[in-house]
Amino acid sequence: VFGSKAAAPAMSDELRDALNLRVNRPQFGAEPYGEPYWTRQLDSPYVKPWHLELRDKARKFVDEHVEPFVDDWEAEGDIPRDVWRKAGEAGLLAAACVTVGRPWPGDQLPCPEEDLDHFGAALVLQEFARVGYGGLMYAMFVSLHMGLVPVLSFGTPALRKQLVEPCLRGDKIICAAIAEPQVGIDVARVGTVARREGDDYIISGTKMWVSAGAYADYIVTMVQTSPDLPFDQMQRGLSFVVIPTNLPGVSIRKLKLGGCSGGGQALVTFEDVRVPVTNRISKEGMGFRCINYNSDHCGYLWLVAQVALGLARAAGRPP
């Protein structure tokens, strides 16, 4: 999106008028170099008036529902679920997750679907990040990107119908569980095993550092469905399975991390959890490909860049 070599078109009168309304507003540009150049009436081939409206909407939401409470959330180690619902109702979860891909619930978007783009999503993520609280970004956005992309990209229509709209509305929370205490993120050595028993998997194992795991209704979990494979072929047995957290045998212990206690990072244990085979994402043994696609296409690094920029802007704010 940002790498186009096309000549920047002349700024439209409509956009120039929109920028003129904002350029001298005290809440925009209060930090030195805190706003991008296009807010200073410089031409941009990417910015449209609705981008400015979206930024206004996101900043107003953050000012009212996020910034006044982040110190309490960190001290208590908990972010109220109502924050997800309000962000979903405002269309900000859908707008921030443009990299998740279509279809989005149309009635949740803050603009026409054909207008929604990475530039608008970047503005939303930066506005949430600029309060300087990484716990919220892990809990609300990293988990949503990592958990929902495999469902949208490889899940069955039934799984997509079950999960996409509720998660983007903020009614349900989804996350991904890959790392384990013994092997970290070495996915080829995943020790969480899913054994087939009729139309179900029986899943046992432990996952570590699960962002938003303490809040999640669904955990997209990397499991080993062919544990008898030789070590050098174990990646061929990896699969993704969606595990509802209310099933018997699922236990979740919140981890308190300094400066990020509200992120909901958790140690998740599965003890003979029975999950329908229909909750598997893609074919059995396709988990390694799914996670590679997830890393490349969910925009994780792009998401991290927006968060880093927002946090940098927070660090530069006057005391």
PDB file of C-alpha atoms in Angstrom:
ATOM      1  CA  VAL A   1       0.000   0.000   0.000  1.00  0.00           C
ATOM      2  CA  PHE A   2       2.739   2.446   0.955  1.00  0.00           C
ATOM      3  CA  GLY A   3       5.198   1.416  -1.752  1.00  0.00           C
ATOM      4  CA  SER A   4       3.404   2.828  -4.796  1.00  0.00           C
ATOM      5  CA  LYS A   5       5.663   4.764  -7.164  1.00  0.00           C
ATOM      6  CA  ALA A   6       2.736   6.447  -8.887  1.00  0.00           C
ATOM      7  CA  ALA A   7       2.799  10.224  -8.879  1.00  0.00           C
ATOM      8  CA  ALA A   8       0.670  11.663  -6.100  1.00  0.00           C
ATOM      9  CA  PRO A   9      -2.517  13.205  -7.515  1.00  0.00           C
ATOM     10  CA  ALA A  10      -3.408  16.772  -6.694  1.00  0.00           C
ATOM     11  CA  MET A  11      -5.223  17.123  -3.399  1.00  0.00           C
ATOM     12  CA  SER A  12      -8.953  17.507  -3.906  1.00  0.00           C
ATOM     13  CA  ASP A  13     -10.824  20.519  -2.565  1.00  0.00           C
ATOM     14  CA  GLU A  14     -12.898  18.165  -0.417  1.00  0.00           C
ATOM     15  CA  LEU A  15      -9.825  16.673   1.233  1.00  0.00           C
ATOM     16  CA  ARG A  16      -8.136  20.061   1.642  1.00  0.00           C
ATOM     17  CA  ASP A  17     -11.252  21.372   3.380  1.00  0.00           C
ATOM     18  CA  ALA A  18     -11.287  18.334   5.666  1.00  0.00           C
ATOM     19  CA  LEU A  19      -7.645  18.857   6.579  1.00  0.00           C
ATOM     20  CA  ASN A  20      -8.169  22.579   7.183  1.00  0.00           C
ATOM     21  CA  LEU A  21     -10.760  21.704   9.802  1.00  0.00           C
ATOM     22  CA  ARG A  22      -8.227  19.621  11.700  1.00  0.00           C
ATOM     23  CA  VAL A  23      -4.748  20.978  11.196  1.00  0.00           C
ATOM     24  CA  ASN A  24      -4.852  23.421  14.111  1.00  0.00           C
ATOM     25  CA  ARG A  25      -6.935  21.359  16.519  1.00  0.00           C
ATOM     26  CA  PRO A  26      -5.013  20.990  19.817  1.00  0.00           C
ATOM     27  CA  GLN A  27      -5.704  17.266  20.202  1.00  0.00           C
ATOM     28  CA  PHE A  28      -3.979  16.612  16.873  1.00  0.00           C
ATOM     29  CA  GLY A  29      -0.309  17.434  16.815  1.00  0.00           C
ATOM     30  CA  ALA A  30       0.120  18.167  20.516  1.00  0.00           C
ATOM     31  CA  GLU A  31       3.263  16.003  20.501  1.00  0.00           C
ATOM     32  CA  PRO A  32       6.262  17.111  18.447  1.00  0.00           C
ATOM     33  CA  TYR A  33       6.084  15.296  15.101  1.00  0.00           C
ATOM     34  CA  GLY A  34       3.123  13.405  16.534  1.00  0.00           C
ATOM     35  CA  GLU A  35       1.073  13.530  13.355  1.00  0.00           C
ATOM     36  CA  PRO A  36       1.976  12.326   9.844  1.00  0.00           C
ATOM     37  CA  TYR A  37       2.734  14.821   7.111  1.00  0.00           C
ATOM     38  CA  TRP A  38      -0.567  14.396   5.327  1.00  0.00           C
ATOM     39  CA  THR A  39      -2.325  16.136   8.228  1.00  0.00           C
ATOM     40  CA  ARG A  40      -0.285  19.218   7.355  1.00  0.00           C
ATOM     41  CA  GLN A  41      -1.912  19.665   3.957  1.00  0.00           C
ATOM     42  CA  LEU A  42       0.783  17.845   1.995  1.00  0.00           C
ATOM     43  CA  ASP A  43      -0.404  15.778  -0.942  1.00  0.00           C
ATOM     44  CA  SER A  44      -1.000  12.068  -0.438  1.00  0.00           C
ATOM     45  CA  PRO A  45      -2.318   9.517  -2.939  1.00  0.00           C
ATOM     46  CA  TYR A  46      -3.802   7.486  -0.112  1.00  0.00           C
ATOM     47  CA  VAL A  47      -5.757   9.822   2.172  1.00  0.00           C
ATOM     48  CA  LYS A  48      -9.474  10.401   1.737  1.00  0.00           C
ATOM     49  CA  PRO A  49     -11.835  12.431   3.906  1.00  0.00           C
ATOM     50  CA  TRP A  50     -13.232   9.269   5.447  1.00  0.00           C
ATOM     51  CA  HIS A  51      -9.752   8.412   6.761  1.00  0.00           C
ATOM     52  CA  LEU A  52      -9.852  11.592   8.805  1.00  0.00           C
ATOM     53  CA  GLU A  53     -13.360  10.819   9.994  1.00  0.00           C
ATOM     54  CA  LEU A  54     -12.268   7.337  10.999  1.00  0.00           C
ATOM     55  CA  ARG A  55      -9.298   8.719  12.921  1.00  0.00           C
ATOM     56  CA  ASP A  56     -11.589  11.172  14.687  1.00  0.00           C
ATOM     57  CA  LYS A  57     -13.928   8.343  15.617  1.00  0.00           C
ATOM     58  CA  ALA A  58     -11.124   6.117  16.895  1.00  0.00           C
ATOM     59  CA  ARG A  59      -9.528   8.910  18.909  1.00  0.00           C
ATOM     60  CA  LYS A  60     -12.833   9.896  20.475  1.00  0.00           C
ATOM     61  CA  PHE A  61     -13.454   6.266  21.437  1.00  0.00           C
ATOM     62  CA  VAL A  62      -9.992   5.908  22.961  1.00  0.00           C
ATOM     63  CA  ASP A  63     -10.299   9.200  24.826  1.00  0.00           C
ATOM     64  CA  GLU A  64     -13.636   8.156  26.353  1.00  0.00           C
ATOM     65  CA  HIS A  65     -13.368   4.406  26.859  1.00  0.00           C
ATOM     66  CA  VAL A  66      -9.659   3.542  27.037  1.00  0.00           C
ATOM     67  CA  GLU A  67      -7.153   6.195  28.162  1.00  0.00           C
ATOM     68  CA  PRO A  68      -8.834   7.101  31.495  1.00  0.00           C
ATOM     69  CA  PHE A  69      -8.803   3.466  32.606  1.00  0.00           C
ATOM     70  CA  VAL A  70      -5.517   1.901  31.482  1.00  0.00           C
ATOM     71  CA  ASP A  71      -3.756   2.424  34.824  1.00  0.00           C
ATOM     72  CA  ASP A  72      -6.612   0.632  36.609  1.00  0.00           C
ATOM     73  CA  TRP A  73      -6.562  -2.189  34.063  1.00  0.00           C
ATOM     74  CA  GLU A  74      -2.851  -2.687  34.603  1.00  0.00           C
ATOM     75  CA  ALA A  75      -3.166  -2.584  38.398  1.00  0.00           C
ATOM     76  CA  GLU A  76      -6.081  -5.034  38.382  1.00  0.00           C
ATOM     77  CA  GLY A  77      -4.673  -7.192  35.584  1.00  0.00           C
ATOM     78  CA  ASP A  78      -8.020  -7.165  33.848  1.00  0.00           C
ATOM     79  CA  ILE A  79      -9.729  -5.387  30.935  1.00  0.00           C
ATOM     80  CA  PRO A  80     -13.555  -5.425  31.056  1.00  0.00           C
ATOM     81  CA  ARG A  81     -15.206  -7.368  28.237  1.00  0.00           C
ATOM     82  CA  ASP A  82     -17.470  -4.399  27.689  1.00  0.00           C
ATOM     83  CA  VAL A  83     -14.538  -2.648  25.986  1.00  0.00           C
ATOM     84  CA  TRP A  84     -14.590  -5.285  23.219  1.00  0.00           C
ATOM     85  CA  ARG A  85     -18.341  -4.881  22.772  1.00  0.00           C
ATOM     86  CA  LYS A  86     -18.158  -1.098  22.554  1.00  0.00           C
ATOM     87  CA  ALA A  87     -15.279  -1.249  20.062  1.00  0.00           C
ATOM     88  CA  GLY A  88     -17.232  -3.787  18.021  1.00  0.00           C
ATOM     89  CA  GLU A  89     -20.360  -1.657  18.034  1.00  0.00           C
ATOM     90  CA  ALA A  90     -18.313   1.322  16.835  1.00  0.00           C
ATOM     91  CA  GLY A  91     -16.965  -0.757  13.931  1.00  0.00           C
ATOM     92  CA  LEU A  92     -13.393  -0.300  15.126  1.00  0.00           C
ATOM     93  CA  LEU A  93     -12.568  -4.012  15.501  1.00  0.00           C
ATOM     94  CA  ALA A  94     -13.593  -4.642  11.902  1.00  0.00           C
ATOM     95  CA  ALA A  95     -11.798  -1.531  10.650  1.00  0.00           C
ATOM     96  CA  ALA A  96      -8.572  -2.439  12.474  1.00  0.00           C
ATOM     97  CA  CYS A  97      -8.580  -5.989  11.141  1.00  0.00           C
ATOM     98  CA  VAL A  98      -8.619  -5.259   7.423  1.00  0.00           C
ATOM     99  CA  THR A  99      -5.740  -7.738   7.059  1.00  0.00           C
ATOM    100  CA  VAL A 100      -8.059 -10.479   8.341  1.00  0.00           C
ATOM    101  CA  GLY A 101      -9.819 -10.232   4.992  1.00  0.00           C
ATOM    102  CA  ARG A 102     -13.333 -10.395   3.684  1.00  0.00           C
ATOM    103  CA  PRO A 103     -16.135 -10.895   4.439  1.00  0.00           C
ATOM    104  CA  TRP A 104     -16.609  -8.328   7.186  1.00  0.00           C
ATOM    105  CA  PRO A 105     -19.979  -7.853   8.846  1.00  0.00           C
ATOM    106  CA  GLY A 106     -21.191  -4.954   6.720  1.00  0.00           C
ATOM    107  CA  ASP A 107     -23.304  -3.286   9.369  1.00  0.00           C
ATOM    108  CA  GLN A 108     -20.247  -2.911  11.616  1.00  0.00           C
ATOM    109  CA  LEU A 109     -17.987  -1.042   9.227  1.00  0.00           C
ATOM    110  CA  PRO A 110     -17.447   2.700   9.725  1.00  0.00           C
ATOM    111  CA  CYS A 111     -17.343   3.240   5.954  1.00  0.00           C
ATOM    112  CA  PRO A 112     -18.378   1.477   2.727  1.00  0.00           C
ATOM    113  CA  GLU A 113     -16.627  -1.888   2.448  1.00  0.00           C
ATOM    114  CA  GLU A 114     -14.951  -0.952  -0.845  1.00  0.00           C
ATOM    115  CA  ASP A 115     -13.259   1.989   0.918  1.00  0.00           C
ATOM    116  CA  LEU A 116     -11.830  -0.013   3.804  1.00  0.00           C
ATOM    117  CA  ASP A 117      -8.066  -0.323   3.399  1.00  0.00           C
ATOM    118  CA  HIS A 118      -4.790  -0.817   5.253  1.00  0.00           C
ATOM    119  CA  PHE A 119      -4.336   2.922   5.655  1.00  0.00           C
ATOM    120  CA  GLY A 120      -7.558   3.244   7.637  1.00  0.00           C
ATOM    121  CA  ALA A 121      -6.708   0.178   9.701  1.00  0.00           C
ATOM    122  CA  ALA A 122      -3.292   1.668  10.497  1.00  0.00           C
ATOM    123  CA  LEU A 123      -4.947   4.836  11.805  1.00  0.00           C
ATOM    124  CA  VAL A 124      -7.214   2.863  14.138  1.00  0.00           C
ATOM    125  CA  LEU A 125      -4.361   0.740  15.504  1.00  0.00           C
ATOM    126  CA  GLN A 126      -2.155   3.787  16.052  1.00  0.00           C
ATOM    127  CA  GLU A 127      -4.919   5.576  17.939  1.00  0.00           C
ATOM    128  CA  PHE A 128      -5.372   2.650  20.324  1.00  0.00           C
ATOM    129  CA  ALA A 129      -1.599   2.256  20.726  1.00  0.00           C
ATOM    130  CA  ARG A 130      -0.872   5.910  21.411  1.00  0.00           C
ATOM    131  CA  VAL A 131      -2.205   5.638  24.974  1.00  0.00           C
ATOM    132  CA  GLY A 132       0.995   3.693  25.655  1.00  0.00           C
ATOM    133  CA  TYR A 133      -0.556   0.466  26.962  1.00  0.00           C
ATOM    134  CA  GLY A 134       0.674  -2.686  25.253  1.00  0.00           C
ATOM    135  CA  GLY A 135      -1.623  -4.916  27.303  1.00  0.00           C
ATOM    136  CA  LEU A 136      -4.657  -3.672  25.415  1.00  0.00           C
ATOM    137  CA  MET A 137      -2.995  -4.206  22.032  1.00  0.00           C
ATOM    138  CA  TYR A 138      -2.113  -7.818  22.876  1.00  0.00           C
ATOM    139  CA  ALA A 139      -5.527  -8.576  24.295  1.00  0.00           C
ATOM    140  CA  MET A 140      -7.685  -6.909  21.667  1.00  0.00           C
ATOM    141  CA  PHE A 141      -5.800  -6.837  18.368  1.00  0.00           C
ATOM    142  CA  VAL A 142      -2.876  -9.295  18.307  1.00  0.00           C
ATOM    143  CA  SER A 143      -5.178 -12.084  19.478  1.00  0.00           C
ATOM    144  CA  LEU A 144      -7.875 -11.165  16.948  1.00  0.00           C
ATOM    145  CA  HIS A 145      -5.450 -11.106  14.025  1.00  0.00           C
ATOM    146  CA  MET A 146      -3.718 -14.354  14.995  1.00  0.00           C
ATOM    147  CA  GLY A 147      -6.883 -16.245  15.874  1.00  0.00           C
ATOM    148  CA  LEU A 148      -9.297 -15.192  13.150  1.00  0.00           C
ATOM    149  CA  VAL A 149      -7.060 -15.347  10.052  1.00  0.00           C
ATOM    150  CA  PRO A 150      -6.811 -19.182   9.985  1.00  0.00           C
ATOM    151  CA  VAL A 151     -10.588 -19.428  10.392  1.00  0.00           C
ATOM    152  CA  LEU A 152     -11.277 -17.021   7.540  1.00  0.00           C
ATOM    153  CA  SER A 153      -8.582 -18.436   5.278  1.00  0.00           C
ATOM    154  CA  PHE A 154      -8.989 -22.171   5.824  1.00  0.00           C
ATOM    155  CA  GLY A 155     -12.043 -22.785   8.019  1.00  0.00           C
ATOM    156  CA  THR A 156     -15.267 -24.349   6.836  1.00  0.00           C
ATOM    157  CA  PRO A 157     -18.254 -22.100   6.063  1.00  0.00           C
ATOM    158  CA  ALA A 158     -19.853 -23.354   9.289  1.00  0.00           C
ATOM    159  CA  LEU A 159     -16.817 -22.301  11.363  1.00  0.00           C
ATOM    160  CA  ARG A 160     -16.667 -18.899   9.684  1.00  0.00           C
ATOM    161  CA  LYS A 161     -20.349 -18.334  10.319  1.00  0.00           C
ATOM    162  CA  GLN A 162     -19.936 -19.367  13.946  1.00  0.00           C
ATOM    163  CA  LEU A 163     -16.905 -17.187  14.707  1.00  0.00           C
ATOM    164  CA  VAL A 164     -16.326 -14.216  12.410  1.00  0.00           C
ATOM    165  CA  GLU A 165     -19.265 -11.933  13.136  1.00  0.00           C
ATOM    166  CA  PRO A 166     -19.380 -12.551  16.916  1.00  0.00           C
ATOM    167  CA  CYS A 167     -15.646 -11.850  17.214  1.00  0.00           C
ATOM    168  CA  LEU A 168     -15.728  -8.661  15.139  1.00  0.00           C
ATOM    169  CA  ARG A 169     -18.780  -7.507  17.061  1.00  0.00           C
ATOM    170  CA  GLY A 170     -16.874  -7.969  20.307  1.00  0.00           C
ATOM    171  CA  ASP A 171     -19.435 -10.458  21.619  1.00  0.00           C
ATOM    172  CA  LYS A 172     -16.849 -13.265  21.587  1.00  0.00           C
ATOM    173  CA  ILE A 173     -13.072 -13.234  21.989  1.00  0.00           C
ATOM    174  CA  ILE A 174     -10.755 -15.462  19.991  1.00  0.00           C
ATOM    175  CA  CYS A 175      -7.001 -16.040  20.279  1.00  0.00           C
ATOM    176  CA  ALA A 176      -4.294 -18.427  19.099  1.00  0.00           C
ATOM    177  CA  ALA A 177      -2.244 -20.884  21.169  1.00  0.00           C
ATOM    178  CA  ILE A 178       1.023 -22.090  19.659  1.00  0.00           C
ATOM    179  CA  ALA A 179       3.918 -21.734  22.130  1.00  0.00           C
ATOM    180  CA  GLU A 180       4.507 -24.374  24.797  1.00  0.00           C
ATOM    181  CA  PRO A 181       6.528 -24.346  28.033  1.00  0.00           C
ATOM    182  CA  GLN A 182       9.006 -27.001  26.898  1.00  0.00           C
ATOM    183  CA  VAL A 183       9.646 -25.912  23.302  1.00  0.00           C
ATOM    184  CA  GLY A 184       8.631 -22.256  23.041  1.00  0.00           C
ATOM    185  CA  ILE A 185       7.522 -21.446  19.490  1.00  0.00           C
ATOM    186  CA  ASP A 186       9.388 -24.349  17.852  1.00  0.00           C
ATOM    187  CA  VAL A 187       6.209 -25.565  16.165  1.00  0.00           C
ATOM    188  CA  ALA A 188       7.828 -28.727  14.800  1.00  0.00           C
ATOM    189  CA  ARG A 189       8.145 -29.974  18.394  1.00  0.00           C
ATOM    190  CA  VAL A 190       4.586 -29.227  19.538  1.00  0.00           C
ATOM    191  CA  GLY A 191       3.650 -31.638  22.320  1.00  0.00           C
ATOM    192  CA  THR A 192      -0.098 -30.982  22.559  1.00  0.00           C
ATOM    193  CA  VAL A 193      -1.631 -34.124  21.094  1.00  0.00           C
ATOM    194  CA  ALA A 194      -5.029 -34.618  19.457  1.00  0.00           C
ATOM    195  CA  ARG A 195      -5.984 -38.293  19.139  1.00  0.00           C
ATOM    196  CA  ARG A 196      -8.878 -39.214  16.881  1.00  0.00           C
ATOM    197  CA  GLU A 197     -11.760 -41.030  18.536  1.00  0.00           C
ATOM    198  CA  GLY A 198     -14.697 -41.404  16.177  1.00  0.00           C
ATOM    199  CA  ASP A 199     -15.977 -37.963  15.235  1.00  0.00           C
ATOM    200  CA  ASP A 200     -13.983 -36.258  18.007  1.00  0.00           C
ATOM    201  CA  TYR A 201     -10.438 -35.382  18.951  1.00  0.00           C
ATOM    202  CA  ILE A 202      -9.232 -36.014  22.503  1.00  0.00           C
ATOM    203  CA  ILE A 203      -6.750 -33.223  23.170  1.00  0.00           C
ATOM    204  CA  SER A 204      -4.123 -33.117  25.925  1.00  0.00           C
ATOM    205  CA  GLY A 205      -1.243 -30.707  26.436  1.00  0.00           C
ATOM    206  CA  THR A 206      -0.187 -27.276  27.661  1.00  0.00           C
ATOM    207  CA  LYS A 207       0.147 -23.907  25.929  1.00  0.00           C
ATOM    208  CA  MET A 208       2.083 -20.924  27.254  1.00  0.00           C
ATOM    209  CA  TRP A 209       2.020 -17.141  26.746  1.00  0.00           C
ATOM    210  CA  VAL A 210      -1.420 -17.237  25.141  1.00  0.00           C
ATOM    211  CA  SER A 211      -2.321 -13.577  24.542  1.00  0.00           C
ATOM    212  CA  ALA A 212      -5.931 -12.905  25.582  1.00  0.00           C
ATOM    213  CA  GLY A 213      -6.169 -16.496  26.755  1.00  0.00           C
ATOM    214  CA  ALA A 214      -7.611 -15.320  30.069  1.00  0.00           C
ATOM    215  CA  TYR A 215     -10.491 -13.660  28.205  1.00  0.00           C
ATOM    216  CA  ALA A 216     -10.983 -16.015  25.280  1.00  0.00           C
ATOM    217  CA  ASP A 217     -14.136 -17.872  24.342  1.00  0.00           C
ATOM    218  CA  TYR A 218     -12.284 -19.756  21.592  1.00  0.00           C
ATOM    219  CA  ILE A 219      -8.630 -20.757  21.318  1.00  0.00           C
ATOM    220  CA  VAL A 220      -7.263 -21.668  17.883  1.00  0.00           C
ATOM    221  CA  THR A 221      -4.779 -24.304  19.004  1.00  0.00           C
ATOM    222  CA  MET A 222      -1.817 -25.900  17.252  1.00  0.00           C
ATOM    223  CA  VAL A 223      -1.916 -29.652  17.957  1.00  0.00           C
ATOM    224  CA  GLN A 224      -0.097 -32.768  16.820  1.00  0.00           C
ATOM    225  CA  THR A 225      -2.555 -35.143  15.138  1.00  0.00           C
ATOM    226  CA  SER A 226       0.112 -37.697  14.127  1.00  0.00           C
ATOM    227  CA  PRO A 227       2.314 -38.092  17.230  1.00  0.00           C
ATOM    228  CA  ASP A 228       3.908 -41.331  15.962  1.00  0.00           C
ATOM    229  CA  LEU A 229       5.675 -39.669  13.038  1.00  0.00           C
ATOM    230  CA  PRO A 230       9.508 -39.587  13.097  1.00  0.00           C
ATOM    231  CA  PHE A 231      10.929 -36.421  14.618  1.00  0.00           C
ATOM    232  CA  ASP A 232      12.123 -35.014  11.293  1.00  0.00           C
ATOM    233  CA  GLN A 233       8.615 -35.367   9.846  1.00  0.00           C
ATOM    234  CA  MET A 234       6.541 -34.156  12.783  1.00  0.00           C
ATOM    235  CA  GLN A 235       5.545 -30.936  11.042  1.00  0.00           C
ATOM    236  CA  ARG A 236       3.470 -33.088   8.679  1.00  0.00           C
ATOM    237  CA  GLY A 237       1.218 -33.992  11.606  1.00  0.00           C
ATOM    238  CA  LEU A 238       0.425 -30.478  12.801  1.00  0.00           C
ATOM    239  CA  SER A 239      -3.171 -29.244  12.705  1.00  0.00           C
ATOM    240  CA  PHE A 240      -5.167 -26.247  13.914  1.00  0.00           C
ATOM    241  CA  VAL A 241      -8.257 -26.960  16.034  1.00  0.00           C
ATOM    242  CA  VAL A 242     -10.713 -24.420  17.472  1.00  0.00           C
ATOM    243  CA  ILE A 243     -11.264 -25.241  21.153  1.00  0.00           C
ATOM    244  CA  PRO A 244     -14.091 -23.518  23.074  1.00  0.00           C
ATOM    245  CA  THR A 245     -12.812 -22.588  26.516  1.00  0.00           C
ATOM    246  CA  ASN A 246     -16.001 -23.722  28.273  1.00  0.00           C
ATOM    247  CA  LEU A 247     -15.378 -27.400  27.493  1.00  0.00           C
ATOM    248  CA  PRO A 248     -14.601 -29.819  30.333  1.00  0.00           C
ATOM    249  CA  GLY A 249     -10.856 -30.300  30.777  1.00  0.00           C
ATOM    250  CA  VAL A 250      -9.820 -26.772  29.749  1.00  0.00           C
ATOM    251  CA  SER A 251      -8.081 -24.866  32.552  1.00  0.00           C
ATOM    252  CA  ILE A 252      -6.676 -21.346  32.215  1.00  0.00           C
ATOM    253  CA  ARG A 253      -4.266 -19.605  34.570  1.00  0.00           C
ATOM    254  CA  LYS A 254      -3.624 -15.912  34.024  1.00  0.00           C
ATOM    255  CA  LEU A 255       0.007 -14.794  33.973  1.00  0.00           C
ATOM    256  CA  LYS A 256       0.852 -11.398  35.426  1.00  0.00           C
ATOM    257  CA  LEU A 257       3.448  -9.583  33.354  1.00  0.00           C
ATOM    258  CA  GLY A 258       4.981  -6.254  34.319  1.00  0.00           C
ATOM    259  CA  GLY A 259       3.530  -3.446  32.239  1.00  0.00           C
ATOM    260  CA  CYS A 260       1.250  -5.814  30.371  1.00  0.00           C
ATOM    261  CA  SER A 261      -0.889  -7.433  33.058  1.00  0.00           C
ATOM    262  CA  GLY A 262      -4.126  -6.603  31.291  1.00  0.00           C
ATOM    263  CA  GLY A 263      -3.037  -8.458  28.156  1.00  0.00           C
ATOM    264  CA  GLY A 264      -4.632 -11.661  29.434  1.00  0.00           C
ATOM    265  CA  GLN A 265      -1.529 -13.790  28.784  1.00  0.00           C
ATOM    266  CA  ALA A 266      -2.261 -17.243  30.113  1.00  0.00           C
ATOM    267  CA  LEU A 267      -1.051 -20.761  30.711  1.00  0.00           C
ATOM    268  CA  VAL A 268      -3.691 -23.032  29.164  1.00  0.00           C
ATOM    269  CA  THR A 269      -3.918 -26.731  29.976  1.00  0.00           C
ATOM    270  CA  PHE A 270      -5.998 -29.288  28.070  1.00  0.00           C
ATOM    271  CA  GLU A 271      -6.770 -32.535  29.882  1.00  0.00           C
ATOM    272  CA  ASP A 272      -8.581 -35.033  27.645  1.00  0.00           C
ATOM    273  CA  VAL A 273     -10.672 -32.299  26.079  1.00  0.00           C
ATOM    274  CA  ARG A 274     -13.189 -33.721  23.615  1.00  0.00           C
ATOM    275  CA  VAL A 275     -13.572 -31.507  20.529  1.00  0.00           C
ATOM    276  CA  PRO A 276     -15.546 -32.322  17.367  1.00  0.00           C
ATOM    277  CA  VAL A 277     -13.438 -33.046  14.295  1.00  0.00           C
ATOM    278  CA  THR A 278     -15.502 -30.376  12.522  1.00  0.00           C
ATOM    279  CA  ASN A 279     -13.632 -27.799  14.635  1.00  0.00           C
ATOM    280  CA  ARG A 280     -10.419 -28.591  12.761  1.00  0.00           C
ATOM    281  CA  ILE A 281      -9.216 -25.842  10.423  1.00  0.00           C
ATOM    282  CA  SER A 282      -8.311 -27.155   6.958  1.00  0.00           C
ATOM    283  CA  LYS A 283      -7.206 -30.744   6.427  1.00  0.00           C
ATOM    284  CA  GLU A 284      -5.408 -32.830   9.003  1.00  0.00           C
ATOM    285  CA  GLY A 285      -1.679 -32.202   8.843  1.00  0.00           C
ATOM    286  CA  MET A 286      -2.019 -28.745   7.238  1.00  0.00           C
ATOM    287  CA  GLY A 287      -1.276 -26.803  10.419  1.00  0.00           C
ATOM    288  CA  PHE A 288       2.316 -25.949   9.442  1.00  0.00           C
ATOM    289  CA  ARG A 289       1.160 -24.398   6.184  1.00  0.00           C
ATOM    290  CA  CYS A 290      -1.615 -22.559   8.000  1.00  0.00           C
ATOM    291  CA  ILE A 291       0.769 -21.006  10.494  1.00  0.00           C
ATOM    292  CA  ASN A 292       3.146 -19.911   7.736  1.00  0.00           C
ATOM    293  CA  TYR A 293       0.248 -18.307   5.893  1.00  0.00           C
ATOM    294  CA  ASN A 294      -0.876 -16.769   9.165  1.00  0.00           C
ATOM    295  CA  SER A 295       2.518 -15.170   9.746  1.00  0.00           C
ATOM    296  CA  ASP A 296       2.781 -13.897   6.176  1.00  0.00           C
ATOM    297  CA  HIS A 297      -0.769 -12.749   5.488  1.00  0.00           C
ATOM    298  CA  CYS A 298      -2.409 -11.792   8.764  1.00  0.00           C
ATOM    299  CA  GLY A 299      -0.264  -8.671   8.734  1.00  0.00           C
ATOM    300  CA  TYR A 300       1.341  -9.528  12.067  1.00  0.00           C
ATOM    301  CA  LEU A 301       4.545  -7.596  11.380  1.00  0.00           C
ATOM    302  CA  TRP A 302       2.486  -4.777   9.900  1.00  0.00           C
ATOM    303  CA  LEU A 303       0.367  -4.809  13.061  1.00  0.00           C
ATOM    304  CA  VAL A 304       3.483  -4.694  15.243  1.00  0.00           C
ATOM    305  CA  ALA A 305       4.743  -1.700  13.233  1.00  0.00           C
ATOM    306  CA  GLN A 306       1.539   0.257  13.875  1.00  0.00           C
ATOM    307  CA  VAL A 307       1.655  -0.590  17.574  1.00  0.00           C
ATOM    308  CA  ALA A 308       5.308   0.433  17.786  1.00  0.00           C
ATOM    309  CA  LEU A 309       4.538   3.750  16.086  1.00  0.00           C
ATOM    310  CA  GLY A 310       1.640   4.425  18.434  1.00  0.00           C
ATOM    311  CA  LEU A 311       3.745   3.617  21.504  1.00  0.00           C
ATOM    312  CA  ALA A 312       6.568   5.827  20.204  1.00  0.00           C
ATOM    313  CA  ARG A 313       4.120   8.685  19.871  1.00  0.00           C
ATOM    314  CA  ALA A 314       2.970   8.057  23.448  1.00  0.00           C
ATOM    315  CA  ALA A 315       6.574   8.165  24.643  1.00  0.00           C
ATOM    316  CA  GLY A 316       7.022  11.565  22.994  1.00  0.00           C
ATOM    317  CA  ARG A 317       4.028  13.182  24.658  1.00  0.00           C
ATOM    318  CA  PRO A 318       4.757  16.054  27.035  1.00  0.00           C
ATOM    319  CA  PRO A 319       4.425  15.081  30.724  1.00  0.00           C
TER     320      PRO A 319
END
